[in-house]
JSON list of C-alpha atoms in Angstrom, two decimals:
[
{"chain": "J", "resi": 1, "resn": "UNK", "atom": "CA", "xyz": [23.31, 12.69, -0.64]},
{"chain": "J", "resi": 2, "resn": "UNK", "atom": "CA", "xyz": [21.81, 10.40, 1.97]},
{"chain": "J", "resi": 3, "resn": "UNK", "atom": "CA", "xyz": [19.85, 7.47, 0.54]},
{"chain": "J", "resi": 4, "resn": "UNK", "atom": "CA", "xyz": [16.16, 7.45, 1.39]},
{"chain": "J", "resi": 5, "resn": "UNK", "atom": "CA", "xyz": [14.23, 4.43, 2.53]},
{"chain": "J", "resi": 6, "resn": "UNK", "atom": "CA", "xyz": [12.10, 2.95, -0.20]},
{"chain": "J", "resi": 7, "resn": "UNK", "atom": "CA", "xyz": [8.42, 2.30, 0.65]},
{"chain": "J", "resi": 8, "resn": "UNK", "atom": "CA", "xyz": [9.03, -1.40, 1.38]},
{"chain": "J", "resi": 9, "resn": "UNK", "atom": "CA", "xyz": [11.89, -0.58, 3.74]},
{"chain": "J", "resi": 10, "resn": "UNK", "atom": "CA", "xyz": [9.76, 2.07, 5.43]},
{"chain": "J", "resi": 11, "resn": "UNK", "atom": "CA", "xyz": [6.94, -0.43, 6.00]},
{"chain": "J", "resi": 12, "resn": "UNK", "atom": "CA", "xyz": [9.19, -3.18, 7.39]},
{"chain": "J", "resi": 13, "resn": "UNK", "atom": "CA", "xyz": [11.26, -0.82, 9.53]},
{"chain": "J", "resi": 14, "resn": "UNK", "atom": "CA", "xyz": [8.11, 0.71, 11.01]},
{"chain": "J", "resi": 15, "resn": "UNK", "atom": "CA", "xyz": [6.84, -2.75, 12.01]},
{"chain": "J", "resi": 16, "resn": "UNK", "atom": "CA", "xyz": [10.17, -3.65, 13.61]},
{"chain": "J", "resi": 17, "resn": "UNK", "atom": "CA", "xyz": [10.10, -0.31, 15.41]},
{"chain": "J", "resi": 18, "resn": "UNK", "atom": "CA", "xyz": [6.77, -1.26, 17.02]},
{"chain": "J", "resi": 19, "resn": "UNK", "atom": "CA", "xyz": [8.22, -4.46, 18.46]},
{"chain": "J", "resi": 20, "resn": "UNK", "atom": "CA", "xyz": [11.31, -6.58, 17.80]},
{"chain": "J", "resi": 21, "resn": "UNK", "atom": "CA", "xyz": [10.13, -9.28, 15.43]},
{"chain": "J", "resi": 22, "resn": "UNK", "atom": "CA", "xyz": [10.94, -12.44, 13.50]},
{"chain": "J", "resi": 23, "resn": "UNK", "atom": "CA", "xyz": [10.43, -12.33, 9.74]},
{"chain": "J", "resi": 24, "resn": "UNK", "atom": "CA", "xyz": [7.40, -14.61, 9.95]},
{"chain": "J", "resi": 25, "resn": "UNK", "atom": "CA", "xyz": [5.86, -12.32, 12.59]},
{"chain": "J", "resi": 26, "resn": "UNK", "atom": "CA", "xyz": [6.26, -9.41, 10.18]},
{"chain": "J", "resi": 27, "resn": "UNK", "atom": "CA", "xyz": [4.45, -11.44, 7.52]},
{"chain": "J", "resi": 28, "resn": "UNK", "atom": "CA", "xyz": [1.60, -12.10, 9.96]},
{"chain": "J", "resi": 29, "resn": "UNK", "atom": "CA", "xyz": [1.32, -8.39, 10.83]},
{"chain": "J", "resi": 30, "resn": "UNK", "atom": "CA", "xyz": [1.30, -7.39, 7.16]},
{"chain": "J", "resi": 31, "resn": "UNK", "atom": "CA", "xyz": [-1.42, -9.92, 6.43]},
{"chain": "J", "resi": 32, "resn": "UNK", "atom": "CA", "xyz": [-3.51, -9.17, 9.53]},
{"chain": "J", "resi": 33, "resn": "UNK", "atom": "CA", "xyz": [-3.46, -5.41, 8.97]},
{"chain": "J", "resi": 34, "resn": "UNK", "atom": "CA", "xyz": [-4.33, -5.67, 5.30]},
{"chain": "J", "resi": 35, "resn": "UNK", "atom": "CA", "xyz": [-1.13, -3.83, 4.44]},
{"chain": "J", "resi": 36, "resn": "UNK", "atom": "CA", "xyz": [-0.88, -5.51, 1.07]},
{"chain": "J", "resi": 37, "resn": "UNK", "atom": "CA", "xyz": [-3.76, -3.26, -0.01]},
{"chain": "J", "resi": 38, "resn": "UNK", "atom": "CA", "xyz": [-1.48, -0.23, 0.28]},
{"chain": "J", "resi": 39, "resn": "UNK", "atom": "CA", "xyz": [2.06, -1.62, 0.26]},
{"chain": "J", "resi": 40, "resn": "UNK", "atom": "CA", "xyz": [3.83, -3.75, -2.29]},
{"chain": "J", "resi": 41, "resn": "UNK", "atom": "CA", "xyz": [5.47, -6.34, -0.04]},
{"chain": "J", "resi": 42, "resn": "UNK", "atom": "CA", "xyz": [5.38, -10.00, -0.96]},
{"chain": "J", "resi": 43, "resn": "UNK", "atom": "CA", "xyz": [6.19, -12.74, 1.52]},
{"chain": "J", "resi": 44, "resn": "UNK", "atom": "CA", "xyz": [9.38, -13.67, -0.32]},
{"chain": "J", "resi": 45, "resn": "UNK", "atom": "CA", "xyz": [10.69, -10.09, -0.27]},
{"chain": "J", "resi": 46, "resn": "UNK", "atom": "CA", "xyz": [10.54, -9.67, 3.53]},
{"chain": "J", "resi": 47, "resn": "UNK", "atom": "CA", "xyz": [13.87, -11.44, 4.14]},
{"chain": "J", "resi": 48, "resn": "UNK", "atom": "CA", "xyz": [15.59, -9.47, 1.38]},
{"chain": "J", "resi": 49, "resn": "UNK", "atom": "CA", "xyz": [14.30, -6.18, 2.80]},
{"chain": "J", "resi": 50, "resn": "UNK", "atom": "CA", "xyz": [15.40, -7.10, 6.33]},
{"chain": "J", "resi": 51, "resn": "UNK", "atom": "CA", "xyz": [18.84, -8.13, 5.05]},
{"chain": "J", "resi": 52, "resn": "UNK", "atom": "CA", "xyz": [19.24, -4.77, 3.30]},
{"chain": "J", "resi": 53, "resn": "UNK", "atom": "CA", "xyz": [18.11, -2.90, 6.43]},
{"chain": "J", "resi": 54, "resn": "UNK", "atom": "CA", "xyz": [20.62, -4.85, 8.49]},
{"chain": "J", "resi": 55, "resn": "UNK", "atom": "CA", "xyz": [23.46, -4.14, 6.02]},
{"chain": "J", "resi": 56, "resn": "UNK", "atom": "CA", "xyz": [22.64, -0.42, 6.27]},
{"chain": "J", "resi": 57, "resn": "UNK", "atom": "CA", "xyz": [22.73, -0.60, 10.08]},
{"chain": "J", "resi": 58, "resn": "UNK", "atom": "CA", "xyz": [19.04, 0.20, 10.55]},
{"chain": "J", "resi": 59, "resn": "UNK", "atom": "CA", "xyz": [18.24, -3.10, 12.28]},
{"chain": "J", "resi": 60, "resn": "UNK", "atom": "CA", "xyz": [20.28, -5.66, 14.16]},
{"chain": "J", "resi": 61, "resn": "UNK", "atom": "CA", "xyz": [19.51, -9.33, 14.55]},
{"chain": "J", "resi": 62, "resn": "UNK", "atom": "CA", "xyz": [19.96, -11.74, 17.39]},
{"chain": "J", "resi": 63, "resn": "UNK", "atom": "CA", "xyz": [19.65, -15.50, 17.32]},
{"chain": "J", "resi": 64, "resn": "UNK", "atom": "CA", "xyz": [17.17, -16.78, 19.86]},
{"chain": "J", "resi": 65, "resn": "UNK", "atom": "CA", "xyz": [15.53, -20.06, 20.75]},
{"chain": "J", "resi": 66, "resn": "UNK", "atom": "CA", "xyz": [12.10, -19.72, 22.26]},
{"chain": "J", "resi": 67, "resn": "UNK", "atom": "CA", "xyz": [11.03, -22.21, 24.92]},
{"chain": "J", "resi": 68, "resn": "UNK", "atom": "CA", "xyz": [7.96, -23.41, 23.03]},
{"chain": "J", "resi": 69, "resn": "UNK", "atom": "CA", "xyz": [9.86, -24.08, 19.81]},
{"chain": "J", "resi": 70, "resn": "UNK", "atom": "CA", "xyz": [13.01, -26.08, 19.18]},
{"chain": "J", "resi": 71, "resn": "UNK", "atom": "CA", "xyz": [13.95, -23.99, 16.15]},
{"chain": "J", "resi": 72, "resn": "UNK", "atom": "CA", "xyz": [16.51, -21.24, 16.32]},
{"chain": "J", "resi": 73, "resn": "UNK", "atom": "CA", "xyz": [15.20, -17.94, 14.96]},
{"chain": "J", "resi": 74, "resn": "UNK", "atom": "CA", "xyz": [16.48, -14.48, 14.18]},
{"chain": "J", "resi": 75, "resn": "UNK", "atom": "CA", "xyz": [14.76, -11.60, 15.92]},
{"chain": "J", "resi": 76, "resn": "UNK", "atom": "CA", "xyz": [15.23, -8.14, 14.44]},
{"chain": "J", "resi": 77, "resn": "UNK", "atom": "CA", "xyz": [15.41, -4.94, 16.48]},
{"chain": "J", "resi": 78, "resn": "UNK", "atom": "CA", "xyz": [15.62, -1.37, 15.21]},
{"chain": "J", "resi": 79, "resn": "UNK", "atom": "CA", "xyz": [18.85, 0.52, 15.93]},
{"chain": "J", "resi": 80, "resn": "UNK", "atom": "CA", "xyz": [19.22, 4.19, 16.90]},
{"chain": "J", "resi": 81, "resn": "UNK", "atom": "CA", "xyz": [20.35, 4.85, 13.33]},
{"chain": "J", "resi": 82, "resn": "UNK", "atom": "CA", "xyz": [17.25, 3.03, 12.11]},
{"chain": "J", "resi": 83, "resn": "UNK", "atom": "CA", "xyz": [14.97, 5.05, 14.39]},
{"chain": "J", "resi": 84, "resn": "UNK", "atom": "CA", "xyz": [16.45, 8.29, 13.06]},
{"chain": "J", "resi": 85, "resn": "UNK", "atom": "CA", "xyz": [16.14, 7.11, 9.46]},
{"chain": "J", "resi": 86, "resn": "UNK", "atom": "CA", "xyz": [12.55, 5.97, 10.08]},
{"chain": "J", "resi": 87, "resn": "UNK", "atom": "CA", "xyz": [11.57, 9.33, 11.55]},
{"chain": "J", "resi": 88, "resn": "UNK", "atom": "CA", "xyz": [13.07, 11.15, 8.55]},
{"chain": "J", "resi": 89, "resn": "UNK", "atom": "CA", "xyz": [11.31, 8.78, 6.15]},
{"chain": "J", "resi": 90, "resn": "UNK", "atom": "CA", "xyz": [7.93, 9.29, 7.86]},
{"chain": "J", "resi": 91, "resn": "UNK", "atom": "CA", "xyz": [8.32, 13.07, 7.70]},
{"chain": "J", "resi": 92, "resn": "UNK", "atom": "CA", "xyz": [9.26, 12.85, 4.02]},
{"chain": "J", "resi": 93, "resn": "UNK", "atom": "CA", "xyz": [6.38, 10.46, 3.24]},
{"chain": "J", "resi": 94, "resn": "UNK", "atom": "CA", "xyz": [3.87, 12.88, 4.76]},
{"chain": "J", "resi": 95, "resn": "UNK", "atom": "CA", "xyz": [5.40, 16.12, 3.46]},
{"chain": "J", "resi": 96, "resn": "UNK", "atom": "CA", "xyz": [6.34, 15.06, -0.07]},
{"chain": "J", "resi": 97, "resn": "UNK", "atom": "CA", "xyz": [4.78, 11.73, -1.06]},
{"chain": "J", "resi": 98, "resn": "UNK", "atom": "CA", "xyz": [5.64, 10.41, -4.48]},
{"chain": "J", "resi": 99, "resn": "UNK", "atom": "CA", "xyz": [2.73, 10.40, -6.89]},
{"chain": "J", "resi": 100, "resn": "UNK", "atom": "CA", "xyz": [1.90, 6.79, -7.62]},
{"chain": "J", "resi": 101, "resn": "UNK", "atom": "CA", "xyz": [2.49, 5.79, -11.20]},
{"chain": "J", "resi": 102, "resn": "UNK", "atom": "CA", "xyz": [-0.48, 4.08, -12.76]},
{"chain": "J", "resi": 103, "resn": "UNK", "atom": "CA", "xyz": [-0.91, 2.11, -15.94]},
{"chain": "J", "resi": 104, "resn": "UNK", "atom": "CA", "xyz": [-4.50, 3.40, -15.86]},
{"chain": "J", "resi": 105, "resn": "UNK", "atom": "CA", "xyz": [-3.19, 6.85, -16.81]},
{"chain": "J", "resi": 106, "resn": "UNK", "atom": "CA", "xyz": [-1.43, 5.33, -19.83]},
{"chain": "J", "resi": 107, "resn": "UNK", "atom": "CA", "xyz": [-4.64, 3.59, -20.82]},
{"chain": "J", "resi": 108, "resn": "UNK", "atom": "CA", "xyz": [-6.59, 6.80, -20.40]},
{"chain": "J", "resi": 109, "resn": "UNK", "atom": "CA", "xyz": [-4.10, 8.73, -22.52]},
{"chain": "J", "resi": 110, "resn": "UNK", "atom": "CA", "xyz": [-4.63, 6.22, -25.31]},
{"chain": "J", "resi": 111, "resn": "UNK", "atom": "CA", "xyz": [-8.33, 5.46, -24.88]},
{"chain": "J", "resi": 112, "resn": "UNK", "atom": "CA", "xyz": [-8.96, 7.00, -28.30]},
{"chain": "J", "resi": 113, "resn": "UNK", "atom": "CA", "xyz": [-7.61, 3.76, -29.81]},
{"chain": "J", "resi": 114, "resn": "UNK", "atom": "CA", "xyz": [-10.77, 1.99, -28.63]},
{"chain": "J", "resi": 115, "resn": "UNK", "atom": "CA", "xyz": [-14.27, 2.36, -29.94]},
{"chain": "J", "resi": 116, "resn": "UNK", "atom": "CA", "xyz": [-17.02, 3.59, -27.63]},
{"chain": "J", "resi": 117, "resn": "UNK", "atom": "CA", "xyz": [-18.18, 0.11, -26.57]},
{"chain": "J", "resi": 118, "resn": "UNK", "atom": "CA", "xyz": [-14.66, -1.17, -25.94]},
{"chain": "J", "resi": 119, "resn": "UNK", "atom": "CA", "xyz": [-13.83, 1.88, -23.83]},
{"chain": "J", "resi": 120, "resn": "UNK", "atom": "CA", "xyz": [-17.01, 1.59, -21.78]},
{"chain": "J", "resi": 121, "resn": "UNK", "atom": "CA", "xyz": [-16.48, -2.14, -21.29]},
{"chain": "J", "resi": 122, "resn": "UNK", "atom": "CA", "xyz": [-12.89, -1.68, -20.12]},
{"chain": "J", "resi": 123, "resn": "UNK", "atom": "CA", "xyz": [-13.86, 1.15, -17.77]},
{"chain": "J", "resi": 124, "resn": "UNK", "atom": "CA", "xyz": [-16.77, -0.89, -16.38]},
{"chain": "J", "resi": 125, "resn": "UNK", "atom": "CA", "xyz": [-14.36, -3.73, -15.58]},
{"chain": "J", "resi": 126, "resn": "UNK", "atom": "CA", "xyz": [-12.03, -1.29, -13.86]},
{"chain": "J", "resi": 127, "resn": "UNK", "atom": "CA", "xyz": [-14.95, 0.21, -11.93]},
{"chain": "J", "resi": 128, "resn": "UNK", "atom": "CA", "xyz": [-15.93, -3.24, -10.70]},
{"chain": "J", "resi": 129, "resn": "UNK", "atom": "CA", "xyz": [-12.37, -3.94, -9.57]},
{"chain": "J", "resi": 130, "resn": "UNK", "atom": "CA", "xyz": [-12.38, -0.65, -7.62]},
{"chain": "J", "resi": 131, "resn": "UNK", "atom": "CA", "xyz": [-15.69, -1.62, -5.99]},
{"chain": "J", "resi": 132, "resn": "UNK", "atom": "CA", "xyz": [-14.22, -5.02, -5.10]},
{"chain": "J", "resi": 133, "resn": "UNK", "atom": "CA", "xyz": [-11.17, -3.29, -3.62]},
{"chain": "J", "resi": 134, "resn": "UNK", "atom": "CA", "xyz": [-13.48, -1.08, -1.55]},
{"chain": "J", "resi": 135, "resn": "UNK", "atom": "CA", "xyz": [-15.30, -4.14, -0.20]},
{"chain": "J", "resi": 136, "resn": "UNK", "atom": "CA", "xyz": [-11.99, -5.72, 0.85]},
{"chain": "J", "resi": 137, "resn": "UNK", "atom": "CA", "xyz": [-10.99, -2.44, 2.51]},
{"chain": "J", "resi": 138, "resn": "UNK", "atom": "CA", "xyz": [-14.29, -2.31, 4.43]},
{"chain": "J", "resi": 139, "resn": "UNK", "atom": "CA", "xyz": [-13.85, -5.94, 5.48]},
{"chain": "J", "resi": 140, "resn": "UNK", "atom": "CA", "xyz": [-10.34, -5.20, 6.77]},
{"chain": "J", "resi": 141, "resn": "UNK", "atom": "CA", "xyz": [-11.61, -2.06, 8.52]},
{"chain": "J", "resi": 142, "resn": "UNK", "atom": "CA", "xyz": [-14.33, -4.06, 10.27]},
{"chain": "J", "resi": 143, "resn": "UNK", "atom": "CA", "xyz": [-11.86, -6.78, 11.24]},
{"chain": "J", "resi": 144, "resn": "UNK", "atom": "CA", "xyz": [-9.68, -4.08, 12.79]},
{"chain": "J", "resi": 145, "resn": "UNK", "atom": "CA", "xyz": [-12.61, -2.96, 14.95]},
{"chain": "J", "resi": 146, "resn": "UNK", "atom": "CA", "xyz": [-14.68, -0.79, 12.64]},
{"chain": "J", "resi": 147, "resn": "UNK", "atom": "CA", "xyz": [-14.92, 2.91, 11.92]},
{"chain": "J", "resi": 148, "resn": "UNK", "atom": "CA", "xyz": [-14.70, 4.98, 15.08]},
{"chain": "J", "resi": 149, "resn": "UNK", "atom": "CA", "xyz": [-13.87, 1.97, 17.25]},
{"chain": "J", "resi": 150, "resn": "UNK", "atom": "CA", "xyz": [-10.12, 1.87, 16.67]},
{"chain": "J", "resi": 151, "resn": "UNK", "atom": "CA", "xyz": [-7.34, 4.37, 17.39]},
{"chain": "J", "resi": 152, "resn": "UNK", "atom": "CA", "xyz": [-7.95, 7.47, 15.28]},
{"chain": "J", "resi": 153, "resn": "UNK", "atom": "CA", "xyz": [-4.67, 7.20, 13.37]},
{"chain": "J", "resi": 154, "resn": "UNK", "atom": "CA", "xyz": [-5.50, 3.65, 12.30]},
{"chain": "J", "resi": 155, "resn": "UNK", "atom": "CA", "xyz": [-8.98, 4.87, 11.41]},
{"chain": "J", "resi": 156, "resn": "UNK", "atom": "CA", "xyz": [-7.33, 7.64, 9.37]},
{"chain": "J", "resi": 157, "resn": "UNK", "atom": "CA", "xyz": [-5.52, 5.05, 7.22]},
{"chain": "J", "resi": 158, "resn": "UNK", "atom": "CA", "xyz": [-8.83, 3.43, 6.35]},
{"chain": "J", "resi": 159, "resn": "UNK", "atom": "CA", "xyz": [-10.57, 6.80, 5.88]},
{"chain": "J", "resi": 160, "resn": "UNK", "atom": "CA", "xyz": [-7.87, 7.91, 3.45]},
{"chain": "J", "resi": 161, "resn": "UNK", "atom": "CA", "xyz": [-8.32, 4.69, 1.48]},
{"chain": "J", "resi": 162, "resn": "UNK", "atom": "CA", "xyz": [-12.08, 5.17, 1.50]},
{"chain": "J", "resi": 163, "resn": "UNK", "atom": "CA", "xyz": [-11.83, 8.74, 0.20]},
{"chain": "J", "resi": 164, "resn": "UNK", "atom": "CA", "xyz": [-9.36, 7.76, -2.54]},
{"chain": "J", "resi": 165, "resn": "UNK", "atom": "CA", "xyz": [-11.42, 4.76, -3.68]},
{"chain": "J", "resi": 166, "resn": "UNK", "atom": "CA", "xyz": [-14.67, 6.73, -3.68]},
{"chain": "J", "resi": 167, "resn": "UNK", "atom": "CA", "xyz": [-13.05, 9.53, -5.69]},
{"chain": "J", "resi": 168, "resn": "UNK", "atom": "CA", "xyz": [-11.71, 7.01, -8.20]},
{"chain": "J", "resi": 169, "resn": "UNK", "atom": "CA", "xyz": [-15.15, 5.41, -8.53]},
{"chain": "J", "resi": 170, "resn": "UNK", "atom": "CA", "xyz": [-16.81, 8.78, -9.04]},
{"chain": "J", "resi": 171, "resn": "UNK", "atom": "CA", "xyz": [-14.25, 9.75, -11.69]},
{"chain": "J", "resi": 172, "resn": "UNK", "atom": "CA", "xyz": [-14.74, 6.53, -13.67]},
{"chain": "J", "resi": 173, "resn": "UNK", "atom": "CA", "xyz": [-18.53, 6.70, -13.40]},
{"chain": "J", "resi": 174, "resn": "UNK", "atom": "CA", "xyz": [-18.48, 10.27, -14.75]},
{"chain": "J", "resi": 175, "resn": "UNK", "atom": "CA", "xyz": [-16.06, 9.32, -17.52]},
{"chain": "J", "resi": 176, "resn": "UNK", "atom": "CA", "xyz": [-18.33, 6.48, -18.62]},
{"chain": "J", "resi": 177, "resn": "UNK", "atom": "CA", "xyz": [-21.28, 8.90, -18.73]},
{"chain": "J", "resi": 178, "resn": "UNK", "atom": "CA", "xyz": [-19.29, 11.35, -20.87]},
{"chain": "J", "resi": 179, "resn": "UNK", "atom": "CA", "xyz": [-18.18, 8.64, -23.28]},
{"chain": "J", "resi": 180, "resn": "UNK", "atom": "CA", "xyz": [-21.76, 7.37, -23.58]},
{"chain": "J", "resi": 181, "resn": "UNK", "atom": "CA", "xyz": [-22.89, 10.91, -24.38]},
{"chain": "J", "resi": 182, "resn": "UNK", "atom": "CA", "xyz": [-20.03, 12.10, -26.60]},
{"chain": "J", "resi": 183, "resn": "UNK", "atom": "CA", "xyz": [-18.28, 8.97, -27.84]},
{"chain": "J", "resi": 184, "resn": "UNK", "atom": "CA", "xyz": [-14.51, 8.76, -28.11]},
{"chain": "J", "resi": 185, "resn": "UNK", "atom": "CA", "xyz": [-13.55, 10.79, -31.16]},
{"chain": "J", "resi": 186, "resn": "UNK", "atom": "CA", "xyz": [-15.82, 13.66, -30.16]},
{"chain": "J", "resi": 187, "resn": "UNK", "atom": "CA", "xyz": [-14.21, 13.67, -26.72]},
{"chain": "J", "resi": 188, "resn": "UNK", "atom": "CA", "xyz": [-10.73, 14.04, -28.25]},
{"chain": "J", "resi": 189, "resn": "UNK", "atom": "CA", "xyz": [-11.66, 16.94, -30.49]},
{"chain": "J", "resi": 190, "resn": "UNK", "atom": "CA", "xyz": [-12.97, 19.12, -27.64]}
]
C-alpha cells in the first residue's frame, strides 16, 4: 500500500509546487493566504514537514546564497515523484475527503450533562467564536482582493468556508432555540 500525503504535507508540497521556496517563504505564504484558518501548520512544523518530504523524495533542496543576503539558505523544489504524489493527493482530497473530527460533536453527544442555562451559555460562546472566525475569513478574503475580484478557484476556497461557517452558525442558533423551548431532558426523551 502506497502511503498517502497527510494534510500538512499536501499543503506544503502544493506551495513548493507553485514556486521553489525557502522555508521562511512558505511561512510567509501560509500567513498571507490565511491558510492557518483551514490547515493545521505551525511555524515550527514547516521544517519537519519539508524534511519528511525530502526523505520521501518528493522535494529536493539546494543550498543557495542570494546576492542581497549573506546567509546561505536551502531552497526546496518539487520532484517528478512529488508532482505525481501531489496530483494523486489532490484527487483523493477532492473525491474522498476525511470527515473532520470535532470535539464539538463529543460535547453535543453529552450535552445532557448540563442544565439548560449551562448548555445555552456554552453554545452561545461557541456561536460567538464561529462569528469571530467568519469575520477573520471575510478580512482575509478582502485582503486577497474580495469576492469576485480574485481568481475563481481562490474565491471558491473562501466561498466554501463561508458556506460551512454560515451552516454551522445556523445549526447552533436553531439548537439554542430548541433548548430554550424544550430544555435538555425533554430533548433527550424525544
